[in-house]
CSV table of C-alpha atoms in Angstrom, one decimal:
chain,number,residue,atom,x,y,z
B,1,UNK,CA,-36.8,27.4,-2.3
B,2,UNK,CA,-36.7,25.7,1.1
B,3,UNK,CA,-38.6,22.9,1.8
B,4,UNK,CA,-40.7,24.4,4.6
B,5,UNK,CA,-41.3,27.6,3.3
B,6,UNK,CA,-44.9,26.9,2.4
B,7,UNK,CA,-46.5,25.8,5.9
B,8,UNK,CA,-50.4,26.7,6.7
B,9,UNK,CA,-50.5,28.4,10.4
B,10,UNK,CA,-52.6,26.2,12.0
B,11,UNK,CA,-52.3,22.1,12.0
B,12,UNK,CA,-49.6,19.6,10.8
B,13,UNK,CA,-50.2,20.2,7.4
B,14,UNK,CA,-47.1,21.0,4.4
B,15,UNK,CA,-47.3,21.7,1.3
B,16,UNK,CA,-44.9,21.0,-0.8
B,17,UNK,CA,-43.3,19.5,-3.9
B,18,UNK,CA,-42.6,15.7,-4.0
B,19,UNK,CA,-39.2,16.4,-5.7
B,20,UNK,CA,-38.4,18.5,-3.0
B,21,UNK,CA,-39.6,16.1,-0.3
B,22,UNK,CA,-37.4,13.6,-2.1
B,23,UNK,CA,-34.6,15.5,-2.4
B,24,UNK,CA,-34.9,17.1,1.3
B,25,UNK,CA,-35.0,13.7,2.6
B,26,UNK,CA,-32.3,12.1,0.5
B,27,UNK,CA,-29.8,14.6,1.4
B,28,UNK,CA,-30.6,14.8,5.2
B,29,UNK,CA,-29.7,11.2,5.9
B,30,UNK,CA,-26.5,10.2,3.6
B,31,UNK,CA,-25.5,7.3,5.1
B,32,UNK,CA,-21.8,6.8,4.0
B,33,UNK,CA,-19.7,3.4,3.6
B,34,UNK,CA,-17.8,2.8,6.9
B,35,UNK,CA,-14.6,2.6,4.9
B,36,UNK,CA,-11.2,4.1,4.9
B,37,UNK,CA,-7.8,4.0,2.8
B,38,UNK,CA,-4.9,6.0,4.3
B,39,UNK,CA,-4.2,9.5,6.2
B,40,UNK,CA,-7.4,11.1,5.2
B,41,UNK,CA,-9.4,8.5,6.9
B,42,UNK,CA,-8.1,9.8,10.1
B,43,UNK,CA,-9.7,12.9,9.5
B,44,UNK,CA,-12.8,11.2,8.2
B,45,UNK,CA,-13.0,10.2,11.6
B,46,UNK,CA,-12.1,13.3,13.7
B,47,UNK,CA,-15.1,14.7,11.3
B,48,UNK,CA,-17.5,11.6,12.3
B,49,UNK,CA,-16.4,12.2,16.3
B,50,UNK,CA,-17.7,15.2,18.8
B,51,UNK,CA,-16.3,18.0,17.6
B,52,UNK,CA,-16.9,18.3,13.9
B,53,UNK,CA,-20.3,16.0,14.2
B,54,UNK,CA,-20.6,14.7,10.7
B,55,UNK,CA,-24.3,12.9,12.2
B,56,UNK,CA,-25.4,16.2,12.7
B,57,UNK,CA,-26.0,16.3,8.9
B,58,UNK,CA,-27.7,12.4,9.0
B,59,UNK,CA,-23.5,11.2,8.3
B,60,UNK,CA,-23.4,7.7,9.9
B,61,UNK,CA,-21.0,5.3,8.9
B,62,UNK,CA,-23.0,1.9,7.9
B,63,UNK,CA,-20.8,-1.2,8.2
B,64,UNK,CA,-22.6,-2.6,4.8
B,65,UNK,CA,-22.2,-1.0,1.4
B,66,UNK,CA,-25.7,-2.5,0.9
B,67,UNK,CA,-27.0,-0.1,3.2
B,68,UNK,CA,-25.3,3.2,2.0
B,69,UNK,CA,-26.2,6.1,0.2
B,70,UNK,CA,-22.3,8.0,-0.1
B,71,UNK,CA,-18.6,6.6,-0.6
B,72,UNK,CA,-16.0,8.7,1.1
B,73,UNK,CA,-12.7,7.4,-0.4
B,74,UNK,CA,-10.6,8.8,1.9
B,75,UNK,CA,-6.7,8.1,0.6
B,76,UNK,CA,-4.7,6.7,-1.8
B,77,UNK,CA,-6.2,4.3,-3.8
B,78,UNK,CA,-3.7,1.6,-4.8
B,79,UNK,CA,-4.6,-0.6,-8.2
B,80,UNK,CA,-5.0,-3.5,-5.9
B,81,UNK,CA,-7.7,-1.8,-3.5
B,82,UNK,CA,-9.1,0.2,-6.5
B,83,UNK,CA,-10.9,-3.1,-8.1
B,84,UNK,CA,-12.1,-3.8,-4.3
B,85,UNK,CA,-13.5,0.1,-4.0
B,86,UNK,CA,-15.5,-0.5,-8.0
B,87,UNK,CA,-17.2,-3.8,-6.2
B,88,UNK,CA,-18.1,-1.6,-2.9
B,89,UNK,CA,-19.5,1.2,-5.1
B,90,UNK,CA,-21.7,-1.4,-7.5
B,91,UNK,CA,-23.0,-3.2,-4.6
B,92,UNK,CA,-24.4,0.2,-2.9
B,93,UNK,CA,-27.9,0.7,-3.8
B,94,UNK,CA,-29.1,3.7,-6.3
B,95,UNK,CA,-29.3,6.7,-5.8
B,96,UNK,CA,-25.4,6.5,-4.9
B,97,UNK,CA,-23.0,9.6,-4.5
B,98,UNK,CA,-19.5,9.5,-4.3
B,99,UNK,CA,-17.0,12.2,-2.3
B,100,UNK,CA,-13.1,12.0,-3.4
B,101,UNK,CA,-11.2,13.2,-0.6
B,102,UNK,CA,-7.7,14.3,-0.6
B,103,UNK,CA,-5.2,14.5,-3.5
B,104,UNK,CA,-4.7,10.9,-3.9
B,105,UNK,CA,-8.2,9.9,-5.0
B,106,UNK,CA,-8.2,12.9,-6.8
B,107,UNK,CA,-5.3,12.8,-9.1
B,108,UNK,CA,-2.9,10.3,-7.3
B,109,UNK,CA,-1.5,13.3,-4.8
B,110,UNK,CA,2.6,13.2,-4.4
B,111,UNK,CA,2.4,9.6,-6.2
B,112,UNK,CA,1.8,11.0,-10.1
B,113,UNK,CA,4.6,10.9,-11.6
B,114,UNK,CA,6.9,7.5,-9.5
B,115,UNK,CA,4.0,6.0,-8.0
B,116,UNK,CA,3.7,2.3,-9.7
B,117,UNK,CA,1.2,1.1,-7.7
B,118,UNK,CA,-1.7,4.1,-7.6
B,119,UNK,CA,-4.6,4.6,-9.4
B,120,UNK,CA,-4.1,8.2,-10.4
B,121,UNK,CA,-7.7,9.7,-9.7
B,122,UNK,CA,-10.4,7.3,-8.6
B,123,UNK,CA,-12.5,9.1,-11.0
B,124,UNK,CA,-10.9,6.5,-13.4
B,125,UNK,CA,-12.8,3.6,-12.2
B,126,UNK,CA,-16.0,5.1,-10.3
B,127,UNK,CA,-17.6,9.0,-10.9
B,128,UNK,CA,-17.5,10.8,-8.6
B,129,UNK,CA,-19.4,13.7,-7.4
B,130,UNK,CA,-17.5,16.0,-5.4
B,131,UNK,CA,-13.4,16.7,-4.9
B,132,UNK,CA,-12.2,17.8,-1.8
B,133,UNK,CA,-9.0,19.0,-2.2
B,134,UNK,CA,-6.2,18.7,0.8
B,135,UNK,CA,-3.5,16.5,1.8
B,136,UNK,CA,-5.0,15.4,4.0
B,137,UNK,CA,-8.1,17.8,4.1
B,138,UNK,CA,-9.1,19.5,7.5
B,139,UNK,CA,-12.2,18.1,9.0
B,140,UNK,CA,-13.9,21.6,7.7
B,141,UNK,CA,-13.3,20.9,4.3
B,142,UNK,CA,-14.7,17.4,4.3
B,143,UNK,CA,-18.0,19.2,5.7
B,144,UNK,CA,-18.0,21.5,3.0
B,145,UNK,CA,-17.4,19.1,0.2
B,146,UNK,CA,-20.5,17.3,2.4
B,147,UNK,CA,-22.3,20.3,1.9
B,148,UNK,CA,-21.5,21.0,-1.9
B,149,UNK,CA,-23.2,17.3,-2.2
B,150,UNK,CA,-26.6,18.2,0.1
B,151,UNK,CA,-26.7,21.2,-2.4
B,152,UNK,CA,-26.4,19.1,-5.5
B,153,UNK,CA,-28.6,16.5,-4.0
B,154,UNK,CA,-31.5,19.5,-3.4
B,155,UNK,CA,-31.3,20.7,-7.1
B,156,UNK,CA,-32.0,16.8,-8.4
B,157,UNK,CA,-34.5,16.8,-10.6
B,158,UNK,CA,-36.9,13.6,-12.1
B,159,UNK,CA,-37.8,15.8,-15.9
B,160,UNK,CA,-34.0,16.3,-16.0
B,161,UNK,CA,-31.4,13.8,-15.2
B,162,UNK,CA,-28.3,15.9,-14.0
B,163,UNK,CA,-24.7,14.6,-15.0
T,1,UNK,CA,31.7,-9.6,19.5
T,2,UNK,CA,33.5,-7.3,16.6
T,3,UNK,CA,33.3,-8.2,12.3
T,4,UNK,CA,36.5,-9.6,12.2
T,5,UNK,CA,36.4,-11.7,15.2
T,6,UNK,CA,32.9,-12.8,13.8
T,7,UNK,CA,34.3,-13.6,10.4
T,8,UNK,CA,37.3,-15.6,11.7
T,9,UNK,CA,34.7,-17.5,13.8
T,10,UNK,CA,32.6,-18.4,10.5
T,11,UNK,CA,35.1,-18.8,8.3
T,12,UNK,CA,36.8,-21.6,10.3
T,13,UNK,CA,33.7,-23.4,10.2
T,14,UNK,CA,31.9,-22.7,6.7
T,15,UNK,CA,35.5,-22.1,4.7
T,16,UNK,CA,34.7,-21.3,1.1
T,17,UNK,CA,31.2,-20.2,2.1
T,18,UNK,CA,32.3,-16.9,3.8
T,19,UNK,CA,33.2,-15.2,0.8
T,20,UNK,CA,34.6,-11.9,2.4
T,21,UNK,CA,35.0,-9.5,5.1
T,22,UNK,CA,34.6,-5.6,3.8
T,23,UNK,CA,35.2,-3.0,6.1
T,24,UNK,CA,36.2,-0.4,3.4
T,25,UNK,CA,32.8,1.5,3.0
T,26,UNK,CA,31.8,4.5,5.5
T,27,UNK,CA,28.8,2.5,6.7
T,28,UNK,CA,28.9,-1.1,9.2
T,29,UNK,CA,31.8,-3.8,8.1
T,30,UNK,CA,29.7,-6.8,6.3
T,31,UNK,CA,30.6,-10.2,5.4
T,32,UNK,CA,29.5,-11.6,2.4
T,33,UNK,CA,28.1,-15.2,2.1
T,34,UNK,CA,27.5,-17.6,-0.6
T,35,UNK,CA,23.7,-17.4,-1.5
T,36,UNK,CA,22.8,-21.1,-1.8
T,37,UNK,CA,23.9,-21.5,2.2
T,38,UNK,CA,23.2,-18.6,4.2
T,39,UNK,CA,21.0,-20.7,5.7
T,40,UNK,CA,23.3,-22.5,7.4
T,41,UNK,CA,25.3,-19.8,8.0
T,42,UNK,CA,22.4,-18.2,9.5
T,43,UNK,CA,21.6,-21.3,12.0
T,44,UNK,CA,25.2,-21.0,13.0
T,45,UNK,CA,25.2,-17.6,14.7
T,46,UNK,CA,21.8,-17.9,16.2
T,47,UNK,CA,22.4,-20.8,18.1
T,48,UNK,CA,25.9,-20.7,18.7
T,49,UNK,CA,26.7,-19.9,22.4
T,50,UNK,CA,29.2,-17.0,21.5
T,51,UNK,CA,27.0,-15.8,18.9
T,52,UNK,CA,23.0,-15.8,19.9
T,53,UNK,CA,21.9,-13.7,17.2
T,54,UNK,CA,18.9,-14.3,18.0
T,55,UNK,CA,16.8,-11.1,16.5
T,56,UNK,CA,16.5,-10.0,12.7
T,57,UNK,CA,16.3,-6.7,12.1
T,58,UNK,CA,16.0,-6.2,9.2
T,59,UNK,CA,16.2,-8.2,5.3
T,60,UNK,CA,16.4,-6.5,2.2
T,61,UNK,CA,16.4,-6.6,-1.4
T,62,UNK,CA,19.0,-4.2,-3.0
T,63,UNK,CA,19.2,-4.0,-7.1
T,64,UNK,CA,23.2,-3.6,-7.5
T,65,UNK,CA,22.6,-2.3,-11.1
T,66,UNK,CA,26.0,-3.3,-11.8
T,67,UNK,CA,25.5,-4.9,-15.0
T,68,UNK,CA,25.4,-3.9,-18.9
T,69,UNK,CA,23.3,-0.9,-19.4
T,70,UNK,CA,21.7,-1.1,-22.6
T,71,UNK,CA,19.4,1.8,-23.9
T,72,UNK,CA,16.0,1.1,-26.1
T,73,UNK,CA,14.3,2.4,-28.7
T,74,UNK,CA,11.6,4.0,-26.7
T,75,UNK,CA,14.5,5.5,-24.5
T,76,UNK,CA,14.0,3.0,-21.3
T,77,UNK,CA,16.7,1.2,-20.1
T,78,UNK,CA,17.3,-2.7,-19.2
T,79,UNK,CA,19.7,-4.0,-17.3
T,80,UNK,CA,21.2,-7.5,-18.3
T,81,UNK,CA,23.9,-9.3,-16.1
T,82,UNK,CA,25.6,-7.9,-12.6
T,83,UNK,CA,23.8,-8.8,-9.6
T,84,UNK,CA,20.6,-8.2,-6.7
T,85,UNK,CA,21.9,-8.7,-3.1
T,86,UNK,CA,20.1,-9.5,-0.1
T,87,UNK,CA,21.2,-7.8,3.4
T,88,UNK,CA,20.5,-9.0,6.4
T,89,UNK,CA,20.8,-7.3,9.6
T,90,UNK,CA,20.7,-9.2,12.9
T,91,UNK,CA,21.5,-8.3,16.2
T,92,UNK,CA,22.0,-10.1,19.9
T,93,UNK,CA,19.4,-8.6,22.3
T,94,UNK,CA,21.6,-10.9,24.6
T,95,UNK,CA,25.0,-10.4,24.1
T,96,UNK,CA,24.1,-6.8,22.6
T,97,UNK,CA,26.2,-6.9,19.4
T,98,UNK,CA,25.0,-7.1,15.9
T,99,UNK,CA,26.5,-7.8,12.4
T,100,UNK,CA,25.4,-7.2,8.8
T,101,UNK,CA,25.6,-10.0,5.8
T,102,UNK,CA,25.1,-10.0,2.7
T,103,UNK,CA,24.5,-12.2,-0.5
T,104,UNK,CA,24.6,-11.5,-4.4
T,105,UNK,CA,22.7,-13.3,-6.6
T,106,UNK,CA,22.9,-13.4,-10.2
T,107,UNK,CA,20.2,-11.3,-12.0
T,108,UNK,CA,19.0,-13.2,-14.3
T,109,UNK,CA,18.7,-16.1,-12.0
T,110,UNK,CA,18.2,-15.1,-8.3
T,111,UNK,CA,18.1,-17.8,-5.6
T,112,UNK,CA,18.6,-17.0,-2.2
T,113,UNK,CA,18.0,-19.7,0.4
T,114,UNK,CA,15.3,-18.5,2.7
T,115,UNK,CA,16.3,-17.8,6.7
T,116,UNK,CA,12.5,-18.0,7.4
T,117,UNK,CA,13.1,-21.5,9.7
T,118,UNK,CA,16.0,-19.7,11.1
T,119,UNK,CA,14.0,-16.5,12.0
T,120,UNK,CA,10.4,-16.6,11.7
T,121,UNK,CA,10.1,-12.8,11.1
T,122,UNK,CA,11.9,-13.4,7.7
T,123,UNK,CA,8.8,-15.1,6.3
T,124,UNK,CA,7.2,-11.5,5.0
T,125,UNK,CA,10.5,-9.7,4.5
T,126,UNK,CA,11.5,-12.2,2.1
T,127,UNK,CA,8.2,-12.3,0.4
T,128,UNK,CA,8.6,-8.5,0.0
T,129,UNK,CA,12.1,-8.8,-1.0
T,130,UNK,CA,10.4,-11.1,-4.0
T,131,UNK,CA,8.0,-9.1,-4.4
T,132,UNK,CA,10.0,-5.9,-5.5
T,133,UNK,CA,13.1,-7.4,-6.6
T,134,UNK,CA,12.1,-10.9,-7.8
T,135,UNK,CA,15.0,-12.7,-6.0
T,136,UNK,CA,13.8,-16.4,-5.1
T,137,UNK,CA,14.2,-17.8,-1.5
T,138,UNK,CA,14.7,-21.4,-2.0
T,139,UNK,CA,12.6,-23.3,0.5
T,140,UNK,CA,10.3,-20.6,1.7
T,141,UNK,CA,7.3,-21.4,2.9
T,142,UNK,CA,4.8,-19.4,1.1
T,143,UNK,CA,6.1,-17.2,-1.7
T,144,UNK,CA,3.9,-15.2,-3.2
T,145,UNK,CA,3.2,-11.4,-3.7
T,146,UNK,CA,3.1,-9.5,-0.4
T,147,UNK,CA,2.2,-6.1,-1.9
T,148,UNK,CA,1.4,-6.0,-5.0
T,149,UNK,CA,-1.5,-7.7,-6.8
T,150,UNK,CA,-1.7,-11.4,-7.3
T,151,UNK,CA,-2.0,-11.2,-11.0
T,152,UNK,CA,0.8,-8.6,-11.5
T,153,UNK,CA,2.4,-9.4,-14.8
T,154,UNK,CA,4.6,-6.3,-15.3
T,155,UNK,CA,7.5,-7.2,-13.0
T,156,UNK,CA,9.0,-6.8,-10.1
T,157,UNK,CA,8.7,-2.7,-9.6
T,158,UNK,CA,11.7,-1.4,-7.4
T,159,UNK,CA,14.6,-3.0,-10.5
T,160,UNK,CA,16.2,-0.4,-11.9
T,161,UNK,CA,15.1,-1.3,-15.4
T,162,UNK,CA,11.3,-1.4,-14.1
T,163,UNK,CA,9.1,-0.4,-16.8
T,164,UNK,CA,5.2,0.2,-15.5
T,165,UNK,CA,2.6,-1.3,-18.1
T,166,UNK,CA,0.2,1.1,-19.5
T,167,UNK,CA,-3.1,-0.5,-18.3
T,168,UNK,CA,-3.5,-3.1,-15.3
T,169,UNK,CA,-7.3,-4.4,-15.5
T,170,UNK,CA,-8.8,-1.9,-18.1
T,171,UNK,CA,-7.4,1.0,-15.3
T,172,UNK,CA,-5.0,4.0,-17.5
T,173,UNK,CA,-1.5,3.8,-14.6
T,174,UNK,CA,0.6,6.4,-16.0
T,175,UNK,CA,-0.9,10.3,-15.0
């Protein structure tokens, strides 16, 4: 059920559940880390420019994790950055959501099986909440891993905490 | 200027130092020089007035994996004796020519002087070349890790006998 779905005709008045106000508010303004790792940060940013318009869904890039609500790790996460991306993700503020783009933060991409120096999945060090799958991903599938996230941020519930 | 005329020039002047001329393999001739004074060597043809190497190209760290092959119980491999090398390839953007060198180093003890005072470039290649192959440039300014982590304890990662640890700061490495 939408959030304006239950408006009175006349005057500025809306009814509506607190949760959902939360959630509807939360979700319409995730500000992500200004932060990228390799090839998919590239798209990150052709999604962030004109043409796809990641602000059109509240998406601005905040030059502080302090001030962030999502992570995009966009790329290969290498041990040596991956201990740098667990301090960036502790020092965002709760509620905090994550977004693995690409193969390499997902499962270490073409460095599996010889690749000495990558953290196979970043999920081993931070959870995550959405996988976009790609190498790199096209700006439309970074939007709708985005939009998998609004989803799961609208069914959030303060009776029930979700995994 | 050709190899050979190059050679002949060095090995008037460094004798026993210039260890040899090959021209058998498919790829560029290379002379080989003694590790502990490539340095000199290298001052030498940049500043020489027939020479003027005066650009780096490129440095390298190459394992030879020449030595005794001896298999573990686990099935790995390690490696003892035979040699790393170093290559270096320099050119002249002035007299346009270029020439390749090389040096081998024991593998259980590598030291290389470092041709970072000759060509300043060198610094980072070298610190690379010690960071994948562990060779040691003698005298270089500020040897440590270019890639991989400070604190990596599990070697140096392109050997041929490289064996990944299991767990680097509590983080699972292999798939």
């Amino acid at each position: 059920m939408g959030f304006l779905d239950k408006q009175f005709s006349d005057g500025n008045i809306v009814i509506t559940s607190f949760e959902d106000l939360l959630n509807w508010s939360r979700l319409s303004s995730l500000w992500q880390v200004g932060f990228g790792l390799a090839c998919c940060a590239i798209e990150m940013m052709a999604t962030s420019a004109s043409h796809y318009d990641f602000d059109r869904f509240g998406v601005i890039p905040r030059p502080s994790p302090r001030q962030s609500d999502v992570i995009i790790v966009s790329g290969t996460v290498t041990l040596k950055m991956a201990l740098r991306v667990k301090r960036l993700y502790e020092q965002m503020p709760d509620p905090k959501y994550v977004i693995s783009m690409g193969s390499c933060s997902n499962c270490g991409g073409p460095y599996w099986e010889h690749g000495y120096h990558v953290l196979k999945g970043v999920d081993r060090i931070i959870p995550v909440d959405v996988y976009v799958p790609g190498c790199p991903p096209r700006p439309e599938a970074l939007l709708e891993g985005l939009m998998k996230l609004q989803e799961k941020i609208r069914n959030h519930t303060m009776v029930k905490k979700s995994a | 200027m050709k190899p050979e005329e190059i050679f002949n020039l060095l090995k008037e002047k460094f004798n026993d130092k210039i260890i040899e001329l090959n021209t058998s393999t498919p790829v560029d001739p290379f002379i080989v020089v003694d590790p502990l004074s490539i340095h000199k060597v290298c001052f030498y043809l940049r500043d020489d007035n027939q020479l003027q190497f005066n650009n780096l190209m490129l440095l390298s760290g190459v394992d030879n994996a020449n030595g005794e092959k001896k298999t573990e119980a686990d099935g790995s491999t390690t490696i003892v004796g035979g040699t790393l090398s170093v290559v270096y390839h320099i050119e002249s953007t002035i007299l346009k020519h270029k020439l390749t060198l090389k040096v081998f180093t024991p593998r259980e003890n590598p030291e290389v002087e470092s041709v970072s005072e000759v060509w300043r470039c060198a610094d980072w290649h070298e610190r690379e070349a010690y960071d994948m192959f562990g060779i040691k440039f003698l005298n270089h300014p500020d040897l440590r890790r270019i890639l991989m982590p400070y604190d990596w304890e599990a070697g140096y990662p392109l050997r041929k006998d490289y064996k990944n640890p299991e767990f680097y700061h509590g983080m699972k490495v292999p798939y």
